[in-house]
Every structure is written in C-alpha cells, then in structure tokens.
CSV table of C-alpha atoms in Angstrom, one decimal:
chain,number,residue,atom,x,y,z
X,107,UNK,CA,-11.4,-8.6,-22.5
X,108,UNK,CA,-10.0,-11.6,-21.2
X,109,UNK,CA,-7.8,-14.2,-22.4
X,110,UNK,CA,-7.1,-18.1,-21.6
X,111,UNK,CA,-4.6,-18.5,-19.0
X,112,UNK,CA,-5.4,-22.5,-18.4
X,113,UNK,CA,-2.3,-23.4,-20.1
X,114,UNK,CA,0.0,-21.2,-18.4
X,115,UNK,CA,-2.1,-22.6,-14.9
X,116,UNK,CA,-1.7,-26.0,-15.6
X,117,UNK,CA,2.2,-26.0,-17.0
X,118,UNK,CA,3.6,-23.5,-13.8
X,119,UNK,CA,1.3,-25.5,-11.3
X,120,UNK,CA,1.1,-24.1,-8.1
X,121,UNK,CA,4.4,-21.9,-9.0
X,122,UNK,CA,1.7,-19.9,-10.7
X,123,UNK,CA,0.4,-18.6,-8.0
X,124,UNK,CA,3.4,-18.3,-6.8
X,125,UNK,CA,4.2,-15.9,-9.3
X,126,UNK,CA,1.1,-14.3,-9.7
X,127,UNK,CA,0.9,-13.0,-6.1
X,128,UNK,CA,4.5,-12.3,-5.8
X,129,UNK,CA,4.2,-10.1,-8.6
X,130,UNK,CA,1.0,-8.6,-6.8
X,131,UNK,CA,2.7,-8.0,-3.5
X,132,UNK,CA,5.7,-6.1,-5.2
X,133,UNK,CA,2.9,-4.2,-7.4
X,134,UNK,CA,1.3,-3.6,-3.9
X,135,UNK,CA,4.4,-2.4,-2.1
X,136,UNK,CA,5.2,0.2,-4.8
X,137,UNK,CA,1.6,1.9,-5.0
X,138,UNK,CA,1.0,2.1,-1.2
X,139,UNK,CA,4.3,3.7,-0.3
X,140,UNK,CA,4.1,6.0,-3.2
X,141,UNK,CA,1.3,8.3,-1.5
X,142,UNK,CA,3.6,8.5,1.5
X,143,UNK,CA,6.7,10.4,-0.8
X,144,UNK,CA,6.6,14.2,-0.3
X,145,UNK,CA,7.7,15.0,-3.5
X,146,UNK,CA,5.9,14.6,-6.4
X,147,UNK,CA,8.1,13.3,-9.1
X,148,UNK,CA,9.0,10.7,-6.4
X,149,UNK,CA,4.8,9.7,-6.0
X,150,UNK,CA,4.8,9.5,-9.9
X,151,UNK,CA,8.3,7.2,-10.4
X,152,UNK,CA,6.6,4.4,-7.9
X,153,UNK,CA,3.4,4.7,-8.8
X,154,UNK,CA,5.2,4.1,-12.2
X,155,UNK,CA,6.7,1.0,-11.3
X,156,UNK,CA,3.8,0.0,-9.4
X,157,UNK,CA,2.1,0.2,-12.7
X,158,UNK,CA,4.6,-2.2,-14.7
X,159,UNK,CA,4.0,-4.9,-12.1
X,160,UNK,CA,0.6,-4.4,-12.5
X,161,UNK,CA,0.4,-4.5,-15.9
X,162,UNK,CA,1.9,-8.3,-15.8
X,163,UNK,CA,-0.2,-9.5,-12.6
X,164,UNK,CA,-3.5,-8.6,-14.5
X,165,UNK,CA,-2.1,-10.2,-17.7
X,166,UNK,CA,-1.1,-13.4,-15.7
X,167,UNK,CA,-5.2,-13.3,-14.3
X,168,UNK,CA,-5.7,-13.1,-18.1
X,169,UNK,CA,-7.5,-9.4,-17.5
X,170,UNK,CA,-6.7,-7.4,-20.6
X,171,UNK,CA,-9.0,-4.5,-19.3
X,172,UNK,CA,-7.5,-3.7,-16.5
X,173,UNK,CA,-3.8,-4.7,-17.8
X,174,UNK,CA,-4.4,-1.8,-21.0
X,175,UNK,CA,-5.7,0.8,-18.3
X,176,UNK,CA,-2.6,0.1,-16.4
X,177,UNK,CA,-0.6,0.2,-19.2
X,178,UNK,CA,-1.7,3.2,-20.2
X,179,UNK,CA,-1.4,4.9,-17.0
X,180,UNK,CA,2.5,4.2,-17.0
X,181,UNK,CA,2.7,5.3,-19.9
X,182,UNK,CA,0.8,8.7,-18.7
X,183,UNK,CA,2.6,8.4,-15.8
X,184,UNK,CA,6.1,8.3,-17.5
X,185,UNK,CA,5.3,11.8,-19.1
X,186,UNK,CA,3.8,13.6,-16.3
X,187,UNK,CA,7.4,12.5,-14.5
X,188,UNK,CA,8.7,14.5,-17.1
X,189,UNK,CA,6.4,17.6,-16.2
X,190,UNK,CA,9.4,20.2,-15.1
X,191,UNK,CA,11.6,19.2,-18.5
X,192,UNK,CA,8.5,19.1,-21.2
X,193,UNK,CA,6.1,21.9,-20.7
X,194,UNK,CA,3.4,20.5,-23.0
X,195,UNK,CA,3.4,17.3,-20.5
X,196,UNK,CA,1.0,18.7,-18.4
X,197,UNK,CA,-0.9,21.0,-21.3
X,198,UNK,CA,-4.8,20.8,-21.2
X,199,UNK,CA,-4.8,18.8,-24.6
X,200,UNK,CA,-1.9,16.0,-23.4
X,201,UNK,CA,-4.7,15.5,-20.3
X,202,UNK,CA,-7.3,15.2,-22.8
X,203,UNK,CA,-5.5,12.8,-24.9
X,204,UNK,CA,-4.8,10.7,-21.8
X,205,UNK,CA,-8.3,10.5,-20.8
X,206,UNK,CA,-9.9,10.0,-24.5
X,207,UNK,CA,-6.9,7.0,-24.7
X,208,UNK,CA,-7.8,5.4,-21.4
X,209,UNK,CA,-11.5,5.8,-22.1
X,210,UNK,CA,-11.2,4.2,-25.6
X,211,UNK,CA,-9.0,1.4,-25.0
X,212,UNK,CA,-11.5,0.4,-21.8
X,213,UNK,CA,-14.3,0.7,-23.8
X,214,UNK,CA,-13.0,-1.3,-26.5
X,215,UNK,CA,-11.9,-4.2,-24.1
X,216,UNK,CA,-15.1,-3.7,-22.1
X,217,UNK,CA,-17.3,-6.8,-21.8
X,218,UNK,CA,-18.8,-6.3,-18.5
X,219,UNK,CA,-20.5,-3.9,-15.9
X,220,UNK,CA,-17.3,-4.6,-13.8
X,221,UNK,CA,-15.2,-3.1,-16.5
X,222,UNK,CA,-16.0,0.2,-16.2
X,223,UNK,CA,-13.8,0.6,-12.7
X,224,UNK,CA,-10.5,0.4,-14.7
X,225,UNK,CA,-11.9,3.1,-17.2
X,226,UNK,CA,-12.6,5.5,-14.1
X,227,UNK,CA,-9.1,4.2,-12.8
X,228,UNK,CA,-7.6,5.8,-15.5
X,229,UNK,CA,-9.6,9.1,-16.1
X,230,UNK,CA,-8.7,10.0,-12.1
X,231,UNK,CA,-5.1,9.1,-12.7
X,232,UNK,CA,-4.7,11.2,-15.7
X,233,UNK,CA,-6.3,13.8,-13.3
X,234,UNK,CA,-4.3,13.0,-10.2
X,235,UNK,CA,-1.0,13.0,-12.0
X,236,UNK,CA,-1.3,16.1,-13.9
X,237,UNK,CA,-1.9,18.6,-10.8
X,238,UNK,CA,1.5,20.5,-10.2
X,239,UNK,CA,0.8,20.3,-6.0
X,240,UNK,CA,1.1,16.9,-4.2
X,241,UNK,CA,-1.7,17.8,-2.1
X,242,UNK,CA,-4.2,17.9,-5.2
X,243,UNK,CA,-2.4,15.0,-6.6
X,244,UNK,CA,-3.2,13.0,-3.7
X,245,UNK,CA,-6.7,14.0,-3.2
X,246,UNK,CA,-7.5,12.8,-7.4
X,247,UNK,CA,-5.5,9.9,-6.1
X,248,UNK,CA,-7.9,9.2,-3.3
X,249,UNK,CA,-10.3,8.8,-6.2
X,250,UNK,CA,-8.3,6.6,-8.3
X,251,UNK,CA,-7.5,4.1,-5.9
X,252,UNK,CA,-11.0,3.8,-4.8
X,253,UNK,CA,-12.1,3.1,-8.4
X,254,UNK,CA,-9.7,-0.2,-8.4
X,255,UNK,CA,-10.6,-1.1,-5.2
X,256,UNK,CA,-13.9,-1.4,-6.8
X,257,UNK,CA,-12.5,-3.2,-9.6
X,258,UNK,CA,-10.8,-5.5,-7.6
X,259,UNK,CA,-13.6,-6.2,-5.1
X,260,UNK,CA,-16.4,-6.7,-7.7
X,261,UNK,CA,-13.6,-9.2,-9.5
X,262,UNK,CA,-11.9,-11.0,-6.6
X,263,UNK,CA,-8.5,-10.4,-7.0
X,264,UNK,CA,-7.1,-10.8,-3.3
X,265,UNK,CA,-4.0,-9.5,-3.8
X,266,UNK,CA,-5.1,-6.2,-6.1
X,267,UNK,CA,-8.2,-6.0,-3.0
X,268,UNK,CA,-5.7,-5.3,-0.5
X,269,UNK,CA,-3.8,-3.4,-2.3
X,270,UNK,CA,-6.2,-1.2,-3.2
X,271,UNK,CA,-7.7,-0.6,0.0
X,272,UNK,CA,-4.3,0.2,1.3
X,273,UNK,CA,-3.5,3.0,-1.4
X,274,UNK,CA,-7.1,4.1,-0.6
X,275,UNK,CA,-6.0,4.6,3.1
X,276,UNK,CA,-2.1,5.8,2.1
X,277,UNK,CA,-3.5,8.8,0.3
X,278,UNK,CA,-6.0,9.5,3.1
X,279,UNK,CA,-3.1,9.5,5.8
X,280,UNK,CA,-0.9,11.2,2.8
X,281,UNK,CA,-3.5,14.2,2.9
X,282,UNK,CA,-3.1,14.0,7.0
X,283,UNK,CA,0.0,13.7,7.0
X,284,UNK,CA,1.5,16.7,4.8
X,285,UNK,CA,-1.3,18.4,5.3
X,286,UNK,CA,0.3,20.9,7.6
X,287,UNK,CA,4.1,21.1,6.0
X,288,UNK,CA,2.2,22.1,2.7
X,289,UNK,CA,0.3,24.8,3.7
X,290,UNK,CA,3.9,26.3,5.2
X,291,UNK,CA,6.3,28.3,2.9
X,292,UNK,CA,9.5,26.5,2.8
C-alpha cells in the first residue's frame, strides 16, 4: 500500500530529501551496530530504535507495507526486550501471534510481487528476536536482513539498500566475531 507523498515533496522541497535520508542514515546507524552488541537485550533495544526511524522513513517514501512490518517489528521487538521480566514474551503462542500479525497486516497492504520481502522481514525477525542465545538470534537475523535488502533493492530505496546490505554483513561478522567467546563458559 502506498500513499501520495507529492504534497509533502513539493511543500519541503529539496529539504525533503533532506529529511528523508537523514532519517535513513540514523535508521541505518542503529540496525548495523546493533548485530555488533554482545548482549542481547542490547541487540533488541537498537534494533528497536532502528525500527522507529524506519517506520517514519518508509512513511515519508509513502510505503505503508514496509512502514506496518516495521512497525510491527518494534512493537515485537519492545516485548521480546522484555523476555527475562515477562515469561509469556517469548512463549510459543506470543511467536505465533507475531508472525500471524506480521503476515496479515503484509498481506493486507500487499499490492505487489515486491511486497512480499517486508512480510518475510518480519516472520525472520519474530524468529530472530525470540531465541534466548545471541548467536541464534544473529543467525535468524542474517535472514531478516537479507529479506529487506531484497526489499529495498527490488524498490530502490538507496538509503534502506545500503543499509541493508550492511546489517546483512554486521551479523555475518557478528557470528565471526563472538563466535569463539560464546562457545566459552563465562
């Protein structure tokens, strides 16, 4: 789903883009370091905020789609943070909900081949950010950030492409990286 930004284009001039790719860069900033955190609840909170600015540099591109599955993701995200406190955050049926949430509000947005990237976007967040270990969170991640690098690539959004294809190599270097310091007690 998409809606008419022209307006909005035409009033801001080129502070528009401005704006738009500002917001995109700090959206950017936030979702590649996250992978590099060690601790989980840390990966979650900045992925979190990485998913507010998001949320408004789709709806400034007028993308509804991918603005909802980002939405919903913080949303998902914002419990799973709360994972240690709420037991039922991370229960088999809160995942299911997630991923039947996600998956409706795509497809009801959906008007396009293009559309289904958000959808799998989401369903490998609601994955990635349930597991308990960062390791396994990162390797769902891996997944979910290739899914809106699709998104983005098939769409040309500059800003959301490299993005994208730097959280898709921050949770590959992630995995390196703690790869080791995981597999040792502490």
């Amino acid at each position: 789903m998409h809606i008419e930004i022209d307006g909005l284009v035409t009033a801001l001039g080129v502070g528009y883009y401005l704006l738009v790719y500002g917001i995109g860069i700090v959206a950017m900033t936030l979702s590649v370091i996250s992978f590099q955190f060690k601790k989980r609840v840390s990966i979650i909170l900045s992925n979190f905020f990485g998913q507010m600015s998001w949320i408004a540099y789709f709806l400034l591109q007028g993308d509804v789609t991918s603005a909802i599955a980002c939405l919903l993701s913080a949303i998902m995200l914002a419990v799973f943070s709360k994972s240690d406190q709420w037991k039922w955050a991370t229960h088999p049926i809160t995942i299911v909900v997630f991923i039947v949430l996600i998956s409706g509000f795509s497809l009801l947005s959906f008007q396009g081949w293009t559309d289904v990237f958000p959808l799998l976007a989401g369903v490998f967040a609601v994955i990635a950010n349930s597991r308990k270990s960062e390791r396994s969170l990162r390797i769902f991640s891996f997944f979910w950030s290739f899914f809106w690098l699709m998104n983005s690539a098939f769409k040309f959004y500059p800003v959301a492409l490299a993005n994208d294809s730097l959280c898709t190599i921050s949770t590959v270097v992630a995995l390196i990286r703690y790869r080791k310091s995981e597999n040792k007690p502490e």
